[in-house]
Short mmCIF file of C-alpha atoms in Angstrom, two decimals:
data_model
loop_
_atom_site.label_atom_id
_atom_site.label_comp_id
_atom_site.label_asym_id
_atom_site.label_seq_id
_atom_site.Cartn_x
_atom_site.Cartn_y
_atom_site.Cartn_z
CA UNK A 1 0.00 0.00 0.00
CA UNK A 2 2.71 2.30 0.66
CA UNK A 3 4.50 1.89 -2.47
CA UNK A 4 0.91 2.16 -4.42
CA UNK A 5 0.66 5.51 -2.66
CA UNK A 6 4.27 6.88 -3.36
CA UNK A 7 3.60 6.27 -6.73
CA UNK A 8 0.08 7.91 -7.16
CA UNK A 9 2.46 10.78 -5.61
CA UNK A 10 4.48 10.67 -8.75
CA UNK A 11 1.68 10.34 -11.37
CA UNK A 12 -1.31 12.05 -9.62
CA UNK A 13 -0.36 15.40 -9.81
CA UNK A 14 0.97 16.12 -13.44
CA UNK A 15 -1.45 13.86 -14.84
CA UNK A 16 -4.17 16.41 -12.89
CA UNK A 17 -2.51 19.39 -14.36
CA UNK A 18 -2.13 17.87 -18.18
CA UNK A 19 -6.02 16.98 -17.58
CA UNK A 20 -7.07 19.91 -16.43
CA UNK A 21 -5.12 21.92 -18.87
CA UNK A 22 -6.96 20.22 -21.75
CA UNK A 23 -10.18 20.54 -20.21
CA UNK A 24 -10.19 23.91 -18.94
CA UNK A 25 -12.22 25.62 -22.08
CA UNK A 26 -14.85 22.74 -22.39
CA UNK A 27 -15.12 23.59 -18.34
CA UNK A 28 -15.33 26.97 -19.28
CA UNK A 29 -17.97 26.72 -21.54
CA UNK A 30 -20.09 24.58 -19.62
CA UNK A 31 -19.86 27.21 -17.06
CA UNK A 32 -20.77 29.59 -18.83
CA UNK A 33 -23.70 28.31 -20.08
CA UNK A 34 -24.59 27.34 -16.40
CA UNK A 35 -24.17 30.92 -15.43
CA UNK A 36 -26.39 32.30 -18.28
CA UNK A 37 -29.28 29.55 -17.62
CA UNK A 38 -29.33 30.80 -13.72
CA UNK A 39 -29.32 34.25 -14.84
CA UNK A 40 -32.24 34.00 -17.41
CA UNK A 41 -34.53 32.26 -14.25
CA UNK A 42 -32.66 33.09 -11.38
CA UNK A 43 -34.79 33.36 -8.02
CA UNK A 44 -37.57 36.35 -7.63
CA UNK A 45 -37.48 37.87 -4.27
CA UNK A 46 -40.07 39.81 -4.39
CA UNK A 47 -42.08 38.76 -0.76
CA UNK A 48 -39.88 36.55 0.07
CA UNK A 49 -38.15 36.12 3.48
CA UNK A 50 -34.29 37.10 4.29
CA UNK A 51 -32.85 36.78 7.46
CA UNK A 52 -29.55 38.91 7.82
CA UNK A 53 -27.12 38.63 10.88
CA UNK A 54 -24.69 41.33 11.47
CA UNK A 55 -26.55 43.58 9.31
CA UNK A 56 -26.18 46.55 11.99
CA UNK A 57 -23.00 47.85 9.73
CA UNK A 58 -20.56 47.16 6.31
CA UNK A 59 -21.26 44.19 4.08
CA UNK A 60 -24.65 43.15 6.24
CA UNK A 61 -25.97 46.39 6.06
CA UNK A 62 -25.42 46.47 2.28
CA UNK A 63 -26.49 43.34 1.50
CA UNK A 64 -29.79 44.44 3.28
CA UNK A 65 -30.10 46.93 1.00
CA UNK A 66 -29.61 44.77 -1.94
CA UNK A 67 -32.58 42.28 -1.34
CA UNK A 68 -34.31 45.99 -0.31
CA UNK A 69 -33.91 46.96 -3.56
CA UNK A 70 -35.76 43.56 -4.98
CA UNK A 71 -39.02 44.02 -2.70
CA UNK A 72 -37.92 41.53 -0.55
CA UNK A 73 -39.62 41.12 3.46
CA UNK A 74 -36.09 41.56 5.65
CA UNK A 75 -35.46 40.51 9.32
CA UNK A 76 -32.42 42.04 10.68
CA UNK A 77 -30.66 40.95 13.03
CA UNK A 78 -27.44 42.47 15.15
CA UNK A 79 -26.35 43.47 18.77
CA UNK A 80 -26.92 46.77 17.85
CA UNK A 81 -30.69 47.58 17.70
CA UNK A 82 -30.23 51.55 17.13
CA UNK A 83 -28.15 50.85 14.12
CA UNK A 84 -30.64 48.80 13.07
CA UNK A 85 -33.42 51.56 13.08
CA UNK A 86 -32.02 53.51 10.46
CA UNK A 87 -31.22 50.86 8.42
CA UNK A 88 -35.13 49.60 8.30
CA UNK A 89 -36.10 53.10 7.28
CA UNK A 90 -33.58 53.14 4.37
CA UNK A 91 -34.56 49.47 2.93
CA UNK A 92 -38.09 50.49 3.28
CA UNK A 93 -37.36 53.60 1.03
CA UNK A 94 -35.01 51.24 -1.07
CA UNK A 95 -38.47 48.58 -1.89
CA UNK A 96 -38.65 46.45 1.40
CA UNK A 97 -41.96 45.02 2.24
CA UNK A 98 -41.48 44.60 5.39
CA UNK A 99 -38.49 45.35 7.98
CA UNK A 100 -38.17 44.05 11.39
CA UNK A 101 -35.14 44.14 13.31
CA UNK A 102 -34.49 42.25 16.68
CA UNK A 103 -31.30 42.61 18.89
CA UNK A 104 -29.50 39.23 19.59
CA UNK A 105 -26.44 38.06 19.84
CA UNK A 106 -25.66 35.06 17.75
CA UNK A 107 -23.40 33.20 19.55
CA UNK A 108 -26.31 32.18 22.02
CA UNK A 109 -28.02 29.67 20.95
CA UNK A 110 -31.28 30.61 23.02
CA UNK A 111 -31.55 33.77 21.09
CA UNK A 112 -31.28 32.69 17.63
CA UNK A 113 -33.92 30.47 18.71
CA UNK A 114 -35.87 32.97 19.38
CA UNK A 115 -35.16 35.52 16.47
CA UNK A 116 -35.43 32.68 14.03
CA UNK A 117 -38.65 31.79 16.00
CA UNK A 118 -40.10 35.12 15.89
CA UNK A 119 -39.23 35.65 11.58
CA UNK A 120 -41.56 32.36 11.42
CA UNK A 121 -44.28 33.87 13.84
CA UNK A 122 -44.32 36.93 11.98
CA UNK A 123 -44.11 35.58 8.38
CA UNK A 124 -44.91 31.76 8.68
CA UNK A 125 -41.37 30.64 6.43
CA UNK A 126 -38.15 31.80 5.66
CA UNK A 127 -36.41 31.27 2.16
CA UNK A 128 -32.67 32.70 2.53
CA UNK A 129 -30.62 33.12 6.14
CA UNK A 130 -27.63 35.48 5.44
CA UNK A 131 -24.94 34.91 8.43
CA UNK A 132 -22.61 38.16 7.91
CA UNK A 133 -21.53 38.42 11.70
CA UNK A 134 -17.40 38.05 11.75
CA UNK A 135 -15.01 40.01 14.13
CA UNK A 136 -11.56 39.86 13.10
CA UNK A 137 -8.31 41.27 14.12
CA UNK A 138 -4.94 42.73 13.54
CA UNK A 139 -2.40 41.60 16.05
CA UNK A 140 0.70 39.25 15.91
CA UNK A 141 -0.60 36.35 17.50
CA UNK A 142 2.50 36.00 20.01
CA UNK A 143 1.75 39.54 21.34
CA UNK A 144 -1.81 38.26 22.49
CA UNK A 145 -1.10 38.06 25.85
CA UNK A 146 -4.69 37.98 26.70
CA UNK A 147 -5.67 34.19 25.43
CA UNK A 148 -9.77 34.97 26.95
CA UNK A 149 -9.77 36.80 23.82
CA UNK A 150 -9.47 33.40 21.46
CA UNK A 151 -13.07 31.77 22.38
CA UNK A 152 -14.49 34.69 21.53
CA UNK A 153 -13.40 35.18 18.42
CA UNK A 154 -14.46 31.40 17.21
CA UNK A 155 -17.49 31.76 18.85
CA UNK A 156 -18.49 34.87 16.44
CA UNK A 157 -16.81 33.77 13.22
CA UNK A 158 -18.06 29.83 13.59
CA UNK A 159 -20.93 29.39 16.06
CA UNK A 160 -22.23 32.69 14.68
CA UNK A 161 -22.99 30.84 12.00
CA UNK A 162 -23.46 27.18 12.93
CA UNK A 163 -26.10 28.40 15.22
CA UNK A 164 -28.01 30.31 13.18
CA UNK A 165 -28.24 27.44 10.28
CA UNK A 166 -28.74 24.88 12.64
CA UNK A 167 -32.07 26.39 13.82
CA UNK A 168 -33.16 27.98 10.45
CA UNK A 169 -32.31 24.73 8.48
CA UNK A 170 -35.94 22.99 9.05
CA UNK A 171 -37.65 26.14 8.02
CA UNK A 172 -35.34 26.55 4.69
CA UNK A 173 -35.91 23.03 3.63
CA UNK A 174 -39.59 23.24 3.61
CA UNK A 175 -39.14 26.49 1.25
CA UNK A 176 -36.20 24.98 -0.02
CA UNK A 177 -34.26 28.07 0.17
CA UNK A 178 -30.98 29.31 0.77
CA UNK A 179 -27.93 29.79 3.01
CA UNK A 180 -25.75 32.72 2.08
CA UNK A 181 -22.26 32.62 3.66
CA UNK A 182 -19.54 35.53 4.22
CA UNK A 183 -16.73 34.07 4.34
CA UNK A 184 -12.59 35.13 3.61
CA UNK A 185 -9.42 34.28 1.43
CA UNK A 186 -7.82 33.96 4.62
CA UNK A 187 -9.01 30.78 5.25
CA UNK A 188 -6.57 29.37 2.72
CA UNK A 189 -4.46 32.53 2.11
CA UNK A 190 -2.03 32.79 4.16
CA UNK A 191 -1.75 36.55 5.81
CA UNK A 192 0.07 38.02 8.67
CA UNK A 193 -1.80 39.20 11.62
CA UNK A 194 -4.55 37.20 10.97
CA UNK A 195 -4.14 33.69 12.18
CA UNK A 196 -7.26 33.02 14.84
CA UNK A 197 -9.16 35.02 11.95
CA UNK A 198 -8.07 33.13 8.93
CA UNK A 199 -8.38 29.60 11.12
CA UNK A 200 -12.23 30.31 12.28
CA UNK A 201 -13.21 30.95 8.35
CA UNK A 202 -11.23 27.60 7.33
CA UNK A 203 -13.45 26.38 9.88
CA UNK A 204 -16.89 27.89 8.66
CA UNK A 205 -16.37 26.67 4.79
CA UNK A 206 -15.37 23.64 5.76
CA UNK A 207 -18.44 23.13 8.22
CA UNK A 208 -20.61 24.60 4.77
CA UNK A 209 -19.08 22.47 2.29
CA UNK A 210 -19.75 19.10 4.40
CA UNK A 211 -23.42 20.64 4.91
CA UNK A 212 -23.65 21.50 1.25
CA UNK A 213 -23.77 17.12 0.32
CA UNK A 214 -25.62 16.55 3.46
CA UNK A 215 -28.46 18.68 2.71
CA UNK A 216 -28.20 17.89 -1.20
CA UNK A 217 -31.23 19.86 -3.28
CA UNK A 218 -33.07 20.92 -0.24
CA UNK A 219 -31.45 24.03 0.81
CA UNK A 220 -29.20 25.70 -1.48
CA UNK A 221 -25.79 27.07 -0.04
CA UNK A 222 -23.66 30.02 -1.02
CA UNK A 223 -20.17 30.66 -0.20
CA UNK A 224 -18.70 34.24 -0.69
CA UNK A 225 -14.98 35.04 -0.25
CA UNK A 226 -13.61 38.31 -0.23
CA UNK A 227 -10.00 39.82 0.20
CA UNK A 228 -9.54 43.35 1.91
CA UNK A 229 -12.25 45.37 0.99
CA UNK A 230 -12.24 47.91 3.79
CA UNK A 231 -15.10 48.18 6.69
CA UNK A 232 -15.27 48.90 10.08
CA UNK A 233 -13.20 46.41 10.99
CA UNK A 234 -10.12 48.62 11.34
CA UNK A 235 -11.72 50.89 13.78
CA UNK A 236 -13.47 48.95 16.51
CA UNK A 237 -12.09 48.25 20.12
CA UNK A 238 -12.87 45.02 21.19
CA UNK A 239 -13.95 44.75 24.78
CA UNK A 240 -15.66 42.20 27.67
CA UNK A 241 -17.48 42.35 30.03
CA UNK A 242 -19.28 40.05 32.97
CA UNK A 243 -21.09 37.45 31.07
CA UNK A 244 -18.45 38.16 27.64
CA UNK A 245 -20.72 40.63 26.33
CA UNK A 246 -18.74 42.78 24.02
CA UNK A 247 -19.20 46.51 23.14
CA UNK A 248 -17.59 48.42 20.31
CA UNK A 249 -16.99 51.90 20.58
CA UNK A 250 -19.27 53.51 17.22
CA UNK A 251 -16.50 55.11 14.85
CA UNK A 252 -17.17 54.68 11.00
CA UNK A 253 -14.80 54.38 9.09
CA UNK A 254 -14.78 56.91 5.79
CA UNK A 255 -12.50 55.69 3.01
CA UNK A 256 -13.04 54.89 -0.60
CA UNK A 257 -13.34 51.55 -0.32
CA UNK A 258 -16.97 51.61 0.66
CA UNK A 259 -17.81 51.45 -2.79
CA UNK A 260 -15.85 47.86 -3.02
CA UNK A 261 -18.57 47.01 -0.03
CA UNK A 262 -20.94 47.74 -1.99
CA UNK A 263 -20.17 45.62 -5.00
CA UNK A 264 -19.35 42.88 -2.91
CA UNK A 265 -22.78 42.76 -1.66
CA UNK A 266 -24.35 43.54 -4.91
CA UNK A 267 -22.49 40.41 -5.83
CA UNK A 268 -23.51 38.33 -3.20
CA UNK A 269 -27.52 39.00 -3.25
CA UNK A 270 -27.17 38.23 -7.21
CA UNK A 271 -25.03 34.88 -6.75
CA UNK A 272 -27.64 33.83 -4.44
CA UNK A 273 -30.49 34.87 -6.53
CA UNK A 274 -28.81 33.22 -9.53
CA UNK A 275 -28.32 30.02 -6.86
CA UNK A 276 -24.10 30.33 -7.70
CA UNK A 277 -21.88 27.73 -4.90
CA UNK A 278 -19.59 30.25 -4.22
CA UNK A 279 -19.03 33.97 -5.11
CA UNK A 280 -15.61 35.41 -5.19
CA UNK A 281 -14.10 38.81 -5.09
CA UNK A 282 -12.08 39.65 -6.41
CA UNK A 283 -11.74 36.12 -8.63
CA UNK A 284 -8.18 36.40 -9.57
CA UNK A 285 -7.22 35.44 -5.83
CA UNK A 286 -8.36 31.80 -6.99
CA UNK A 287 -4.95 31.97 -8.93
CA UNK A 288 -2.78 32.07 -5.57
CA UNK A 289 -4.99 28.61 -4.53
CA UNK A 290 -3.13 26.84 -7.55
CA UNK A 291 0.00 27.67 -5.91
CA UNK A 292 -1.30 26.41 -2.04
CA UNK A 293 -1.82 23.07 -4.23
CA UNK A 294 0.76 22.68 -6.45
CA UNK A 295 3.65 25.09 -5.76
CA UNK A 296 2.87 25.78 -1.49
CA UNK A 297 7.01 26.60 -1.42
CA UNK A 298 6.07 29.26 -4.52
CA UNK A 299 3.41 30.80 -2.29
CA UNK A 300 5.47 30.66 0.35
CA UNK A 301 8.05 32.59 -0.73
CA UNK A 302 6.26 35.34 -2.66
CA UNK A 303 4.18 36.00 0.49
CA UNK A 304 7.49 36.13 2.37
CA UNK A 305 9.01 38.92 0.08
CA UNK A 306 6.02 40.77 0.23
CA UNK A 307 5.81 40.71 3.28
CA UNK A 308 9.43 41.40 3.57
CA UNK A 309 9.48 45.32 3.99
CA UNK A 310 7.63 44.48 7.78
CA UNK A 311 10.43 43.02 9.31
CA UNK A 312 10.68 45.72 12.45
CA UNK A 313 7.25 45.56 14.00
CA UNK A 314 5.46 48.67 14.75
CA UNK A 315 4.17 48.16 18.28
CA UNK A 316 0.08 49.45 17.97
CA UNK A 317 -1.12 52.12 21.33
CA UNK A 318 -4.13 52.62 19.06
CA UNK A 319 -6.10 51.25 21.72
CA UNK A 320 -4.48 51.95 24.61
CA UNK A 321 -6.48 55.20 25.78
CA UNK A 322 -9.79 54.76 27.26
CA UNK A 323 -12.66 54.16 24.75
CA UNK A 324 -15.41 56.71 24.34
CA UNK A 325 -18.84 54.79 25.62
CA UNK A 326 -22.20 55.71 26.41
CA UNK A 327 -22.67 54.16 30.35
CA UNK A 328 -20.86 52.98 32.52
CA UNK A 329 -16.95 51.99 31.80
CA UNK A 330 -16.09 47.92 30.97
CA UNK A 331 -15.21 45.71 33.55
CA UNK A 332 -12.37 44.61 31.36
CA UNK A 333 -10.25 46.32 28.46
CA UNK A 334 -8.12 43.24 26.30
CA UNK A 335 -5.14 45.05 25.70
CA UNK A 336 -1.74 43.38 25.66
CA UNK A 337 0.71 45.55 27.82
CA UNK A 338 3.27 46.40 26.58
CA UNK A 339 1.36 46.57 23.01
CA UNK A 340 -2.77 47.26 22.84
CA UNK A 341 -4.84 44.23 20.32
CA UNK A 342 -6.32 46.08 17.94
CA UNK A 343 -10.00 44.63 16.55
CA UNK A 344 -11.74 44.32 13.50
CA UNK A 345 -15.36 43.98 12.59
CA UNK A 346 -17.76 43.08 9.85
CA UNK A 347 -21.20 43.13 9.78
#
């Protein structure tokens, strides 16, 4: 056996590459004509049902607009119910049927029960569950001194999904509808910075793609991946309190990559109206996973010479100072003496 595999080692792979080099433009093609048969009867969401988590900011709150914009009945669904309110008044001027908005947190499973509970209450189904709550981060992980931190930030990025599709996925298989997924390139990209990040999105398409052949026909699932396309990630303070409640200090970020937002999301709602696996943006990134499969040394060291020019770490006080907060001060402030850990947020 081990001499049958060492020499499926040999053959395997350039037989896979001569194969798929021949193949490529009848793939193409096919594709193609897939995409352009989904277009021509892609799904009409006109009184339909979308549940959207995280959709109090960045690529939730755009991708609310989106299905806004196509008459479609939105819950919404984030920690922060007055960022919320002004989002229902601006999908209901966008086309929105109907906008409800609940505060949860989705990394208790008691109250996606009971958001999920009260969408069926209200409309009696639910065709597509959008899970857009992440929380990332930019520090080294060695200067995370703090480890409390790391639960946290797999419960958001992976139970803030799981959760939500576990308890949804009954309701979605009797309207055979759809789960909509924001994921990362990190998750097989390797990127400084960004480790527990990049390790809690391997996590979440991997938990998708199993799902994807377990639930067959029944509920459609889409995948989107996205590289850096600016939010409000960079600005927010990550902090917890008794019970690991968190609370972000509000500070929008205004840069020109909100248009890129934008287009991701208009991306997404159409993927999943068009009933595409994955949607990717940009798609050129797909290039590097070549590389991670048949060059990983290649990737390797191109990521290392980019990456060459931060040698000397800059140390971060960025979040050092005492955060700006309506009430009373946080119990606890997760910042790594001698250097603060700086958080990021989407949705």
């Amino acid at each position: 056996m081990d001499f049958f595999n060492s020499l499926l080692n040999f053959i395997v792979p350039p037989a896979s590459m001569v194969m798929l080099a021949f193949s490529w433009p009848t793939l193409s093609f096919i594709h193609g004509l897939e995409w352009l048969f989904r277009s021509l009867s892609k799904e009409n969401m006109e009184d339909k049902v979308v549940l959207i988590t995280g959709a109090s900011s960045a690529i939730g709150e755009q991708i609310a607009y989106e299905y806004a914009k196509k008459k479609a009945n939105l819950v919404l669904v984030a920690r922060r119910d007055h960022r919320l309110r002004g989002i229902r008044e601006n999908a209901r001027l966008l086309g929105a049927k109907t906008v409800l908005i609940m505060a949860a947190d989705v990394v208790k499973e008691d109250e996606c029960r009971r958001f999920v509970g009260d969408t069926i209450s209200y409309f009696g189904h639910l065709d597509h569950l959008v899970n857009t709550a992440s929380l990332g981060h930019t520090f080294y992980f060695d200067e995370a001194h703090d480890t409390s931190v790391f639960p946290h930030l797999m419960d958001i990025n992976f139970w803030g999904n799981v959760y939500p599709t576990c308890v949804s996925l009954p309701y979605l298989k009797q309207s055979q509808g759809r789960i909509v997924v924001n994921a990362s390139v990190e998750s097989w990209m390797p990127m400084p910075k960004m480790s527990l990040y990049a390790a809690a999105k391997a996590a979440v398409i991997s938990f998708y793609e199993s799902l994807r052949f377990e639930v067959k026909d029944e509920v459609g699932i889409t995948i989107a991946t996205h590289g850096w396309i600016g939010s409000e990630m960079s600005t927010g303070r990550f902090m917890l309190e008794e019970g690991s409640e968190m609370q972000w200090k509000e500070e929008r970020e205004v840069s020109s990559t909100a248009s890129h937002v934008e287009e991701f999301a208009k991306m997404i709602v159409a993927g999943a109206c068009r009933g595409d696996s994955y949607v990717k943006y940009p798609s050129w990134y797909d290039t590097f996973l070549l590389y991670r499969v048949f060059s990983p040394d290649v990737l390797s060291w191109t990521f290392r010479l980019l990456f060459a020019n931060h040698g000397t770490r800059k140390l971060s006080h960025s979040g050092t100072r005492q955060p700006l907060l309506e009430g009373p001060p946080p119990r606890k402030l997760l910042t790594a003496p001698p250097t603060a850990v700086q958080y990021q947020q989407w949705g």
